[in-house]
Coordinates of C-alpha atoms in Angstrom, one line a residue:
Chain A
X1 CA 34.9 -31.3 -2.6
X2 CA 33.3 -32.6 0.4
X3 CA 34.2 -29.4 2.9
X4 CA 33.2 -26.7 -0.2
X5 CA 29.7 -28.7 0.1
X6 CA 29.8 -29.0 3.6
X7 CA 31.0 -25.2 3.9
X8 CA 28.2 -24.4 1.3
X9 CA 25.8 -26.1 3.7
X10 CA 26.6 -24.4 6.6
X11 CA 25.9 -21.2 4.9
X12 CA 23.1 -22.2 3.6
X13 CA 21.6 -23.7 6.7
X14 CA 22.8 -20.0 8.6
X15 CA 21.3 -18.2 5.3
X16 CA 17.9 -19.6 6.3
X17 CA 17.9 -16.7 9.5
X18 CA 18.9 -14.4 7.0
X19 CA 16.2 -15.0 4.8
X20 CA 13.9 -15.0 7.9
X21 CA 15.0 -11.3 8.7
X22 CA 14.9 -10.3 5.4
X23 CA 11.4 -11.5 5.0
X24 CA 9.7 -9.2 7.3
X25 CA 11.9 -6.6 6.0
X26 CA 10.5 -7.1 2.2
X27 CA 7.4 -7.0 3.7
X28 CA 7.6 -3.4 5.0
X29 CA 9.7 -1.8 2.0
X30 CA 7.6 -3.5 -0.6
X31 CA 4.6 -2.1 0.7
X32 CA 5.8 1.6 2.2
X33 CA 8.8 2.0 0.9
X34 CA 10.1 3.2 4.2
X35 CA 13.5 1.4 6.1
X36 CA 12.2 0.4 9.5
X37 CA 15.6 1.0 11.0
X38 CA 14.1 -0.1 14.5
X39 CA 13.2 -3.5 13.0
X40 CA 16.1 -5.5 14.3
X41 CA 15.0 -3.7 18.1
X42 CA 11.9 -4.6 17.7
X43 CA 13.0 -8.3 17.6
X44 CA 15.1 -7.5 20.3
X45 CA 12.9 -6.6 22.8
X46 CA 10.3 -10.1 22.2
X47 CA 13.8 -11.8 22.9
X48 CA 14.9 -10.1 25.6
X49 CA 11.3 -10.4 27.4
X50 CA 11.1 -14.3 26.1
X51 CA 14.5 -14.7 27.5
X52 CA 13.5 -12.9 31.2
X53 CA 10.7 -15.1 31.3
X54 CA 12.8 -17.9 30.4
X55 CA 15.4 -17.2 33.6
X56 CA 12.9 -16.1 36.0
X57 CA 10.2 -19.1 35.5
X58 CA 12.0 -21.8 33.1
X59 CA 8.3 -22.0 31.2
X60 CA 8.0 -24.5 28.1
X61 CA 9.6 -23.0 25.4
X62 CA 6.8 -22.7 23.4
X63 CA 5.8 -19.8 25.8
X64 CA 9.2 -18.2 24.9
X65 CA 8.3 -18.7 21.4
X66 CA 5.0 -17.2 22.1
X67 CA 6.2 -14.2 24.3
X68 CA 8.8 -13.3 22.0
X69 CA 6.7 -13.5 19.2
X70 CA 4.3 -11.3 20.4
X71 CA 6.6 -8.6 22.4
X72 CA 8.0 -8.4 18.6
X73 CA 4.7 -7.5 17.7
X74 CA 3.8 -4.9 20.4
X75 CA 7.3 -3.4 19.8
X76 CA 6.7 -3.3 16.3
X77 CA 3.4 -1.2 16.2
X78 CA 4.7 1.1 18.5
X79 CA 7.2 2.1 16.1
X80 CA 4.5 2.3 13.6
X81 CA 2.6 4.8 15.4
X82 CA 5.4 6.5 16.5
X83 CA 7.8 6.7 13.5
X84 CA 5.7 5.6 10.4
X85 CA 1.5 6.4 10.8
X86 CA 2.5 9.9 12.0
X87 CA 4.5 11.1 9.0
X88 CA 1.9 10.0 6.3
X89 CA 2.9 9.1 2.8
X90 CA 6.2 10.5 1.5
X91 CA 8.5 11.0 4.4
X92 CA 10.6 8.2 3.8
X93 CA 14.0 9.7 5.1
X94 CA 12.1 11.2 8.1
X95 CA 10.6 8.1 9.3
X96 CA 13.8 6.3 8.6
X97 CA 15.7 8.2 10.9
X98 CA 13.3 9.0 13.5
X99 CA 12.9 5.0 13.6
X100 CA 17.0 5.1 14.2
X101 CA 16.3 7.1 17.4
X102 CA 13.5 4.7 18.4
X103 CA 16.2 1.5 17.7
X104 CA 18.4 3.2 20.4
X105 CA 15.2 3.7 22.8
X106 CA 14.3 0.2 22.2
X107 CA 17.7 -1.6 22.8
X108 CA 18.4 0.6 26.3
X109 CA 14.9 -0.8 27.2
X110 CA 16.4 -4.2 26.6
X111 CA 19.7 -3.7 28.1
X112 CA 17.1 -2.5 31.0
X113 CA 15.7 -5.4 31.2
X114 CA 18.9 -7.4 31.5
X115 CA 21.9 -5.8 31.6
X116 CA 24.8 -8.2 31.1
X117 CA 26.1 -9.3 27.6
X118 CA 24.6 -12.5 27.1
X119 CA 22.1 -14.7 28.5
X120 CA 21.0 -18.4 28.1
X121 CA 18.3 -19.0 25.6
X122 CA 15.8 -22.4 25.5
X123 CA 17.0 -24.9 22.7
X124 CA 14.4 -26.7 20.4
X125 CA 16.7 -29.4 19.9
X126 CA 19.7 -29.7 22.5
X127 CA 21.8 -28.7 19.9
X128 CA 22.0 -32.0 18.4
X129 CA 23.7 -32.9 15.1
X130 CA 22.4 -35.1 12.3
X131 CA 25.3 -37.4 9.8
X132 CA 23.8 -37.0 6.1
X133 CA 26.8 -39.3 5.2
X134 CA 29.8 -37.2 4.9
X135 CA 28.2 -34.3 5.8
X136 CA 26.5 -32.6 9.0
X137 CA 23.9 -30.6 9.4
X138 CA 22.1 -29.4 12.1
X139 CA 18.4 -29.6 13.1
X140 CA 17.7 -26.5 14.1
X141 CA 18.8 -25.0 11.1
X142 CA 16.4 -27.4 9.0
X143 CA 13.6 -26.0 11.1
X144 CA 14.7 -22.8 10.4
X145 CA 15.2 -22.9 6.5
X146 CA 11.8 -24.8 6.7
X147 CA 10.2 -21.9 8.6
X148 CA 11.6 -19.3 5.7
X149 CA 9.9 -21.3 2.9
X150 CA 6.6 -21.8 4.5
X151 CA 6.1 -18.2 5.7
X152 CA 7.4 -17.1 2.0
X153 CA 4.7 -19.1 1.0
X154 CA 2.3 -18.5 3.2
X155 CA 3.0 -14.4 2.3
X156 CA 2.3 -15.1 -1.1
X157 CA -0.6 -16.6 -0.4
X158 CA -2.1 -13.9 1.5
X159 CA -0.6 -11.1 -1.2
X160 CA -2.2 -12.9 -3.8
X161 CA -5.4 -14.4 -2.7
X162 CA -6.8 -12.7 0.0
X163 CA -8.8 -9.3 0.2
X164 CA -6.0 -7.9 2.7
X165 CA -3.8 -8.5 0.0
X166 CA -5.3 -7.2 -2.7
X167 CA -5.5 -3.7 -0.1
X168 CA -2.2 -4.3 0.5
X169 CA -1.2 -4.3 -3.0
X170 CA -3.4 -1.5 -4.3
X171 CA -2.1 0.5 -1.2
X172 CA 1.5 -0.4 -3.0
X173 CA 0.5 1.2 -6.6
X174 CA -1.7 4.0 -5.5
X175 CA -2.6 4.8 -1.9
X176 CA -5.1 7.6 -2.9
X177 CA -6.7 5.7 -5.0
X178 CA -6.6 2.5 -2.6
X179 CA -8.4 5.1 0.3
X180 CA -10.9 6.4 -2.4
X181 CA -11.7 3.0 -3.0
X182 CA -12.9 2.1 0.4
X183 CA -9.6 0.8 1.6
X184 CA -8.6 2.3 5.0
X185 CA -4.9 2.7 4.4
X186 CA -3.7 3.2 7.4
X187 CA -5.3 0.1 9.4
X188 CA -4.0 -1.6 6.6
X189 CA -0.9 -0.8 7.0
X190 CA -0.4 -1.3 10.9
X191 CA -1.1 -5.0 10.4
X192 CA 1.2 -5.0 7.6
X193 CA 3.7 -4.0 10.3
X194 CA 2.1 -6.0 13.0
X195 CA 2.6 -9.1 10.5
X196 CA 6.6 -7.8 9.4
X197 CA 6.6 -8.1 13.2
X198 CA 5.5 -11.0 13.9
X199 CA 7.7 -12.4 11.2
X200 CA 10.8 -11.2 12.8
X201 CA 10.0 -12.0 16.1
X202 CA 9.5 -16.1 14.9
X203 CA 13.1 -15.1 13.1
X204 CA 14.9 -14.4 16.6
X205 CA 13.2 -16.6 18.0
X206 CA 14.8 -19.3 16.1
X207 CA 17.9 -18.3 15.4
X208 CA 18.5 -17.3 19.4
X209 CA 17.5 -21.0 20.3
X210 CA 19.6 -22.3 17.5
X211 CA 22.8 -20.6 19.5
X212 CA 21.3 -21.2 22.7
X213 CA 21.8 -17.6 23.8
X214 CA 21.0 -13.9 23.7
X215 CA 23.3 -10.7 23.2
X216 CA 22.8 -7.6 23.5
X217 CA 24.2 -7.5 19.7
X218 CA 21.1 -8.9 18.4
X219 CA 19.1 -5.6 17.7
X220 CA 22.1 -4.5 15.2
X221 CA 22.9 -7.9 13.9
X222 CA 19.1 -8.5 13.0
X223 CA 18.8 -5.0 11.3
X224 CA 22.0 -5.7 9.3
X225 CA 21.5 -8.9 8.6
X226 CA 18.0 -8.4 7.3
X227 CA 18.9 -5.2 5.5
X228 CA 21.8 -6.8 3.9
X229 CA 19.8 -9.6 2.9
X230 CA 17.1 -7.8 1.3
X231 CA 19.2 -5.6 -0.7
X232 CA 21.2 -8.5 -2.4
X233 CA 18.2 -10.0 -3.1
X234 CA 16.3 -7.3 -4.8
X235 CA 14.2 -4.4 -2.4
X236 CA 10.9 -5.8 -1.1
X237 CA 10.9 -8.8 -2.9
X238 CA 9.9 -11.7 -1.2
X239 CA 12.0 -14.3 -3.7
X240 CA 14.4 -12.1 -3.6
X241 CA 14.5 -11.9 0.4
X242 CA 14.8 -16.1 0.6
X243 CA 17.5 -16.0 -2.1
X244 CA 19.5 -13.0 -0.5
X245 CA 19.1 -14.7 2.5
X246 CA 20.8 -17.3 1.2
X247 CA 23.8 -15.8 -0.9
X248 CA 24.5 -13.8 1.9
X249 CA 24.9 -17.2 4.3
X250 CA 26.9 -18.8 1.7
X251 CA 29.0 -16.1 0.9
X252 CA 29.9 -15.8 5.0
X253 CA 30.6 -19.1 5.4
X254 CA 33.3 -19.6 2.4
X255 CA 34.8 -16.7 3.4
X256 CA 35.2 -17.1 6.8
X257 CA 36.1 -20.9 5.7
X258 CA 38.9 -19.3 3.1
X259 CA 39.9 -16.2 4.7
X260 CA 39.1 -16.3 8.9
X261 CA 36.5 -14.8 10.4
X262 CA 37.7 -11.1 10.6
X263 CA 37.1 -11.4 6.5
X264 CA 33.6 -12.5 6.8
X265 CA 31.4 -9.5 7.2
X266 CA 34.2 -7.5 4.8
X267 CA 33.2 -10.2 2.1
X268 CA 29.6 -9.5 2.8
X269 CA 29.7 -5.9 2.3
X270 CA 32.1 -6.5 -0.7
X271 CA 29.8 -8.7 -1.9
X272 CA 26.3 -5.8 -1.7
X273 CA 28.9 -3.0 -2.7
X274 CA 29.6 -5.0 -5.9
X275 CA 26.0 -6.1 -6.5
X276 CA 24.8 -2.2 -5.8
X277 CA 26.8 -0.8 -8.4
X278 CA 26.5 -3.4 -11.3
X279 CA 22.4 -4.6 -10.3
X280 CA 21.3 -1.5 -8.4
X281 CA 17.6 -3.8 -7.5
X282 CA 18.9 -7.0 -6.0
X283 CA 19.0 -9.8 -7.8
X284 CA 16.0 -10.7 -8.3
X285 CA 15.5 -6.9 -9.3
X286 CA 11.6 -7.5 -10.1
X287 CA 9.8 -7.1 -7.4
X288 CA 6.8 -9.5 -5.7
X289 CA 5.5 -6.2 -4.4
X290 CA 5.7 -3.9 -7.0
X291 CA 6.5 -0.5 -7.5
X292 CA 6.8 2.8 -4.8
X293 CA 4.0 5.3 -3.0
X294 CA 1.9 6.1 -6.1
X295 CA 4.7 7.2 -8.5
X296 CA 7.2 8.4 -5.4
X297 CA 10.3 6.9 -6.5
X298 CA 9.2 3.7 -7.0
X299 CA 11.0 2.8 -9.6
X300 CA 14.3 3.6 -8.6
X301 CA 14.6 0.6 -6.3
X302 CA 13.2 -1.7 -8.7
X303 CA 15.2 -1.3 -12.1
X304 CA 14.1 -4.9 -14.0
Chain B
X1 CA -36.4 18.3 -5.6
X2 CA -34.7 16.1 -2.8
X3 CA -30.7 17.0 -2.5
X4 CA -28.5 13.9 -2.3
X5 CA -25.7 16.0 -1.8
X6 CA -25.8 19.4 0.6
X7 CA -22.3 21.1 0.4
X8 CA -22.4 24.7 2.9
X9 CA -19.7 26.9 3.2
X10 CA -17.0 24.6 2.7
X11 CA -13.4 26.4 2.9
X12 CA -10.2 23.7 2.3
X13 CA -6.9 25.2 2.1
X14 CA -3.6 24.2 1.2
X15 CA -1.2 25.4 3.7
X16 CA -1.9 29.3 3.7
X17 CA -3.8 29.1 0.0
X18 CA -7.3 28.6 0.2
X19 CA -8.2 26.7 -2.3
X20 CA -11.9 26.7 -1.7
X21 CA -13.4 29.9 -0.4
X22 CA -16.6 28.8 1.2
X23 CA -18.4 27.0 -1.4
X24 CA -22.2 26.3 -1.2
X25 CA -24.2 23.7 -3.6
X26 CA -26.3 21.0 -3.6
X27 CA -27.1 17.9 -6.3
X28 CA -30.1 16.8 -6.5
X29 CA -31.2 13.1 -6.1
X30 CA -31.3 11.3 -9.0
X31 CA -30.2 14.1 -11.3
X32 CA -26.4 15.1 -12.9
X33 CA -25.0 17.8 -11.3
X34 CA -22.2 19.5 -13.6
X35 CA -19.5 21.8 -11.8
X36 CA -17.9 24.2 -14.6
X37 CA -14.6 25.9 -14.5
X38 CA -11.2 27.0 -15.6
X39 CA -8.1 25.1 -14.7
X40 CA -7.1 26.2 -10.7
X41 CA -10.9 27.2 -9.9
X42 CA -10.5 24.1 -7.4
X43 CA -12.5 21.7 -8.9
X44 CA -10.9 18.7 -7.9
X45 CA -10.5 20.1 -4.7
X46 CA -14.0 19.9 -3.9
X47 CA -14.1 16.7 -5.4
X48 CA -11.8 15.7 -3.1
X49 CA -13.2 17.6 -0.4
X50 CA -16.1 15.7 -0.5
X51 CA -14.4 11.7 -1.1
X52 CA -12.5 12.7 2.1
X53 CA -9.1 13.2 0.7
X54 CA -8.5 16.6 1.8
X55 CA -10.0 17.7 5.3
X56 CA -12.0 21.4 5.0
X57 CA -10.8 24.0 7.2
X58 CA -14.6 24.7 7.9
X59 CA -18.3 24.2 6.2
X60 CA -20.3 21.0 5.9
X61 CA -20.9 17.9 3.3
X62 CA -23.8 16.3 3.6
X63 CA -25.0 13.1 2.1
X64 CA -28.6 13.1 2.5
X65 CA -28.7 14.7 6.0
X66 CA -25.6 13.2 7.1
X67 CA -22.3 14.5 8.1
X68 CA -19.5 13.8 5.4
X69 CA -16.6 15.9 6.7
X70 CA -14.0 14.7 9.6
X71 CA -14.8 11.3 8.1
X72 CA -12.0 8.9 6.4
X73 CA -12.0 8.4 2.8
X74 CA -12.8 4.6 3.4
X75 CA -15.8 5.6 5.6
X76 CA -17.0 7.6 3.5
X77 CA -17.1 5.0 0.7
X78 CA -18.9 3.0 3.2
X79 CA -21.5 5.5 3.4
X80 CA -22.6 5.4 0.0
X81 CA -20.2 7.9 -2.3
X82 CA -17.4 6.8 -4.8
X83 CA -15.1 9.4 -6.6
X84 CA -14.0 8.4 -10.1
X85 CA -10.8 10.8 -9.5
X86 CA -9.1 12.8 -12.3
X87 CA -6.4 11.3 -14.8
X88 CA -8.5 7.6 -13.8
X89 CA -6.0 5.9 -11.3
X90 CA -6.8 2.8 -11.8
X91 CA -4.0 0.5 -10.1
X92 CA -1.3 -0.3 -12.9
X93 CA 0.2 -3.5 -12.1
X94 CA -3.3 -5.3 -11.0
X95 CA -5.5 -7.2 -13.1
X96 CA -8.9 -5.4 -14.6
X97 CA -11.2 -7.9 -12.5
X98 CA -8.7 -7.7 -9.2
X99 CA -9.0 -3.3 -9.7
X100 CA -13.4 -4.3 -9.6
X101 CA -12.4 -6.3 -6.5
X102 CA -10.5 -3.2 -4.9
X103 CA -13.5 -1.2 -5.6
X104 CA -15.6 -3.7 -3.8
X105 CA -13.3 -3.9 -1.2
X106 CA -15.3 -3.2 1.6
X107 CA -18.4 -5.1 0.5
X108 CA -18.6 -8.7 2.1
X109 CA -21.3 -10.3 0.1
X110 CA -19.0 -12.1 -2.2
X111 CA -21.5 -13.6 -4.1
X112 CA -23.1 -10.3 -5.3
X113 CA -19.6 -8.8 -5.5
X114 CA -18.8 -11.5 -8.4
X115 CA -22.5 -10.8 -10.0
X116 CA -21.5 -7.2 -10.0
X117 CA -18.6 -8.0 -11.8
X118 CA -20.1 -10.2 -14.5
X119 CA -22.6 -6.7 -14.6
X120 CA -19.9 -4.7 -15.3
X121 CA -18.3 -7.0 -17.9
X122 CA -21.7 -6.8 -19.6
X123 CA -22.0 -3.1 -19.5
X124 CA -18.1 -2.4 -20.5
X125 CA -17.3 -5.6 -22.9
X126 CA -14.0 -4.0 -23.4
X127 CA -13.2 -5.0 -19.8
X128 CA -14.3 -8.5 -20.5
X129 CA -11.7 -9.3 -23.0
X130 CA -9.1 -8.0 -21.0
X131 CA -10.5 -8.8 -17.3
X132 CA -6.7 -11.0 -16.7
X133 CA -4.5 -8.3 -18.4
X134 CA -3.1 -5.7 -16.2
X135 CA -4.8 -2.3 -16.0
X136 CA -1.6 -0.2 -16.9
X137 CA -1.5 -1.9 -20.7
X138 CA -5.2 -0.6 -21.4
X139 CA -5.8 2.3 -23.2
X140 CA -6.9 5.4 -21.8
X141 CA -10.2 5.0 -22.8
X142 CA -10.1 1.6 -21.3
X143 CA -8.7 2.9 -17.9
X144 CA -11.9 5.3 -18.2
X145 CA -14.0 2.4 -18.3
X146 CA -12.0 0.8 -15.3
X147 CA -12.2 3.7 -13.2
X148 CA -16.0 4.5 -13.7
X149 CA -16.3 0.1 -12.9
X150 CA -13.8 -0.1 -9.7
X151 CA -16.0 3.1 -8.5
X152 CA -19.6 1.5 -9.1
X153 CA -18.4 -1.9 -7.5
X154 CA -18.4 -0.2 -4.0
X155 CA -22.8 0.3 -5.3
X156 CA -22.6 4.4 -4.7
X157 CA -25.3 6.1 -4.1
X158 CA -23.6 8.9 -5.2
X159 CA -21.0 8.9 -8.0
X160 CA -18.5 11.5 -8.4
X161 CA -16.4 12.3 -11.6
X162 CA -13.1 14.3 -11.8
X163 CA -13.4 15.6 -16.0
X164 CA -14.0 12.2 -17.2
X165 CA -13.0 13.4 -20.6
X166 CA -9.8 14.3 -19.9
X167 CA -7.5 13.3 -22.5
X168 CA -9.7 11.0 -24.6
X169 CA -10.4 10.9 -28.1
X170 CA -14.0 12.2 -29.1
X171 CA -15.4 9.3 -30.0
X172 CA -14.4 7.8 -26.5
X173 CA -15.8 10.9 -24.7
X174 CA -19.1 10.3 -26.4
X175 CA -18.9 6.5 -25.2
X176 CA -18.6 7.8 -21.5
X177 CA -21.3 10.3 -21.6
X178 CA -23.3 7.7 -22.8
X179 CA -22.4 5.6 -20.2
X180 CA -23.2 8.3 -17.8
X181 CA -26.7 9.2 -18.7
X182 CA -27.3 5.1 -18.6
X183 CA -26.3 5.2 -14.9
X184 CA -28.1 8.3 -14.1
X185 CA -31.4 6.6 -15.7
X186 CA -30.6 3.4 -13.7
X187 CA -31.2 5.7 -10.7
X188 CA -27.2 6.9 -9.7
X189 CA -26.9 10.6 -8.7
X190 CA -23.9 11.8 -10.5
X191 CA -21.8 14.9 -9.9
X192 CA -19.2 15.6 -12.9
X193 CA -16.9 18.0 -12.8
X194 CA -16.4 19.3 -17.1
X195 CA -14.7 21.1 -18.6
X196 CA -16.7 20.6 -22.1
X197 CA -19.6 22.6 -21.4
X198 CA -21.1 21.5 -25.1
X199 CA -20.6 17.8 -24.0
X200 CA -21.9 18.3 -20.4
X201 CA -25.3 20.4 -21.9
X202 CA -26.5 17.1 -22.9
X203 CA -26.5 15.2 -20.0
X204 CA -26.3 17.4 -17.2
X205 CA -30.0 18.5 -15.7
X206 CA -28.5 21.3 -13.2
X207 CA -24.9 23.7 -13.5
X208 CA -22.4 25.6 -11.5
X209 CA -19.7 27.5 -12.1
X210 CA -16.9 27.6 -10.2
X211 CA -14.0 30.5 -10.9
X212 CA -11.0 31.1 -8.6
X213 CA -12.9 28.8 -5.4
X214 CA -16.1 30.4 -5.5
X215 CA -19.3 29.5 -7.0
X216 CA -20.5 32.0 -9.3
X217 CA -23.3 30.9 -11.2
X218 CA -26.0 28.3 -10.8
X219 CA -28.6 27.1 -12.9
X220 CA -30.3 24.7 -15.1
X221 CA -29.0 24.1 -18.6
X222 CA -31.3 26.8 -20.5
X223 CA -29.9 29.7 -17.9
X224 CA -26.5 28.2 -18.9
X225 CA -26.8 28.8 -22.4
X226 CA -28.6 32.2 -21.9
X227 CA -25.6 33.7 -19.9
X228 CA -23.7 36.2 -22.1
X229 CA -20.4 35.3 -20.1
X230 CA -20.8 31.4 -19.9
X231 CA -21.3 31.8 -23.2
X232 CA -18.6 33.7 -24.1
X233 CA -16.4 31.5 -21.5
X234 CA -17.4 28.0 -21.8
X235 CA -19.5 27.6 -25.0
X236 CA -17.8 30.4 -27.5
X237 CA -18.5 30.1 -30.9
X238 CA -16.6 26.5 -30.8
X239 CA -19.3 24.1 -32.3
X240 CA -17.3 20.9 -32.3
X241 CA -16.9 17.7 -29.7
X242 CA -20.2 16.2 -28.9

């Protein structure tokens, strides 16, 4: 009993950088209902220019955390402008796979930047480990899952109670009649994508200083990852993106823990092939940010 | 008479289709203004036209002197106009009191924002009851309501209507006709596009006609009755709604 808890907590702990991902991710399908592909790139880029930082000048790490954050950001709205403000409302497979060619622009900028496979990366703890009696657990993985539920909440929050939420929203249902009522869509929805961002760049962040290093697999892995999450968990949902998160951690870490690690990924997809054809929305299959573009297909990715 | 609204020469096209074909008219400060036609004449595309939604190829919109057109649709909110857009779209899955607070959305005087609200609650009691419920379980009629609300939260000085009848029940209509003489005596320029001419007759004070994007008559509501073909057209023999 005590290694399926402990295996359950290891998955959980890893699910919490899922969730993370899969939080920004929400974020941008809920409210455009377009895949930012070059999301995962995006968060590449903060780390990779955190991580230069890091080797040339050894700064605090709360300067990494900073720079990484923010080249997230910047990286982030250029793909907006680029792959998403261009193509207005209703190009969802064009801007999805012009933002695939921007993910390959974006991680040969990285590999520019440094070029070798991996790199060190600033830990918040050392790496340390903490005894809960007969289990471990690791520190930066609290801060982690800690991070997930107060941005969750904090998202809520600001979807709910403030007036960039409520244009956020209305933008959701009805983005003509959100601009004829004074909202000015597209401003409103840079910073949504600034914020998505932002999101995932405090995601990398954590999760690269939880392993203490930087690959150049991190673009792809954070795409998939998030994607993956987001899907089990029900399409722009933010419950939904904590709780696929979460699954998906859990289900990893027994597999890999019953069947090695070339199974774990295979039990992953298993796992979202299954849940696609018998719960087509995730999960949590009612949405936190409801509904499509006006009445553009919105409901198809959020069957109750 | 002082013209809130100045529209010259406007052409907006669809792709190769020009759906407006220079259109020139003007609504006059503190009057309704009532634009007639058939289906496809490009009613709403004028209306839209002017809330910003769709860009004119060429031509001018003016709101009392000033330039309307290259503007966004926010912007032009901000300057003074709200459309009250055809079939209502009011937002579905939000409240009735957070779709007022979308139409205030620009507005940063919170505290007049919530006595607006409480004004609006007075004037449509309907909306009262259900201010928590979510606008997609009202009825039509009370979706009217919502729409002509979330459009006056944003304080218009200029208040444009897509065939607020569309699709109501009679007695309904008569409700909203009511409602928008009441905000035309309270001082609101209104421009309505109907396709009741019967209904409109009673409120409106000045008409065109619009047929296949071009203006094609103008005039106050005695020419309108007088014309053998608007007659014919718009008011026939029918002698029912209103």
């Amino acid at each position: 009993m005590i290694p399926f808890i402990q295996t359950t907590l290891d998955g959980l702990m890893v699910g919490s950088s899922y969730g993370l991902l899969a939080l920004g991710f929400a974020l941008i399908f809920g409210v455009m209902r377009r895949l930012n592909l070059s999301y995962g790139p995006s968060i590449m880029i903060g780390a990779y220019l955190g991580t230069l930082l890091y080797i040339k000048f050894g700064p605090p790490t709360y300067v990494v955390a900073i720079v990484a954050v923010a080249g997230s950001v910047m990286a982030g709205i250029y793909v907006e402008r680029l792959c998403f403000a261009p193509l207005g409302v209703g190009a969802g497979v064009a801007s999805m796979v012009s933002s695939f060619a921007i993910w390959m622009q974006l991680e040969q900028a990285s590999l520019l930047m440094l070029p070798r496979h991996s790199y060190p990366f600033p830990s918040l703890t050392g790496g340390e480990l903490w005894s809960l009696g007969p289990f471990v657990v690791r520190p930066d993985y609290l801060i982690m899952l800690a991070a997930m539920l107060a941005m969750s909440a904090a998202l809520t929050l600001l979807l709910y109670r403030t007036r960039f939420g409520l244009g956020l929203r209305a933008i959701v249902e009805n983005s003509l009649a959100a601009s004829l009522s004074g909202i000015d869509v597209e401003r409103t929805m840079l910073k949504a994508f600034a914020l998505a961002s932002a999101i995932g760049g405090v995601a990398g962040f954590l999760v690269l200083s939880a392993n203490q290093q930087v690959t150049a697999m991190l673009g792809m892995w954070a795409t998939l990852k998030g994607l993956i999450a987001m899907m089990i968990g029900g399409l722009g949902s933010i419950p939904g993106a904590i709780v696929g998160g979460l699954a998906l951690g859990v289900i990893e870490a027994h597999s890999q823990n019953l069947f090695g690690p070339q199974v774990r990924d295979l039990a992953a997809y298993a796992v979202l092939f299954v849940l696609l054809v018998l719960r087509p929305g995730g999960i949590l299959g009612t949405t936190a940010v409801r509904r499509g573009m006006g009445q553009r297909g919105g409901d198809r990715w959020t069957t109750t | 008479m002082e013209a809130m609204l100045e529209i010259a020469d406007v052409v907006t096209a669809y792709g190769k289709i020009e759906a407006l074909k220079g259109v020139s008219l003007s609504a006059a400060k503190g009057r309704i203004t009532c634009l007639l036609g058939p289906n496809g004449a490009g009613k709403t595309t004028l209306m839209m036209s002017i809330a910003g939604a769709l860009k004119p190829r060429q031509g001018s919109i003016r709101l009392e002197g000033s330039e309307l057109v290259g503007l966004s649709p926010a912007r032009i909110v901000g300057n003074g106009v709200a459309l009250v857009p055809e079939n209502r779209l009011v937002f579905p899955q939000m409240s009735v009191r957070e779709n007022l607070l979308a139409g205030a959305y620009q507005r940063n005087d919170s505290g007049e924002v919530t006595a607006d609200i409480e004004r609006m609650y007075a004037r449509f009691p309907r909306l009262k009851e259900r201010r928590e419920q979510l606008a997609g379980t009202l009825s039509g009629g009370e979706q009217q309501m919502l729409a002509v609300a979330r459009a006056l939260m944003s304080r218009p000085r200029l208040l444009l209507m897509d065939e607020p009848s569309l699709g109501l029940a009679p007695i309904v209509v008569k409700e909203i006709f009511g409602i928008i003489a009441e905000l035309n005596r309270e001082g609101v320029t209104i421009f309505l596009v109907e396709q009741n001419a019967h209904l409109a007759l009673q409120v409106a004070h000045h008409f065109y006609l619009m047929e296949q994007g071009r203006v094609t008559f103008s005039g106050n509501p005695g020419e309108l009755a007088e014309d053998e073909v608007i007659k014919r057209a718009y008011l026939g023999t029918r002698r029912s709604a209103g």
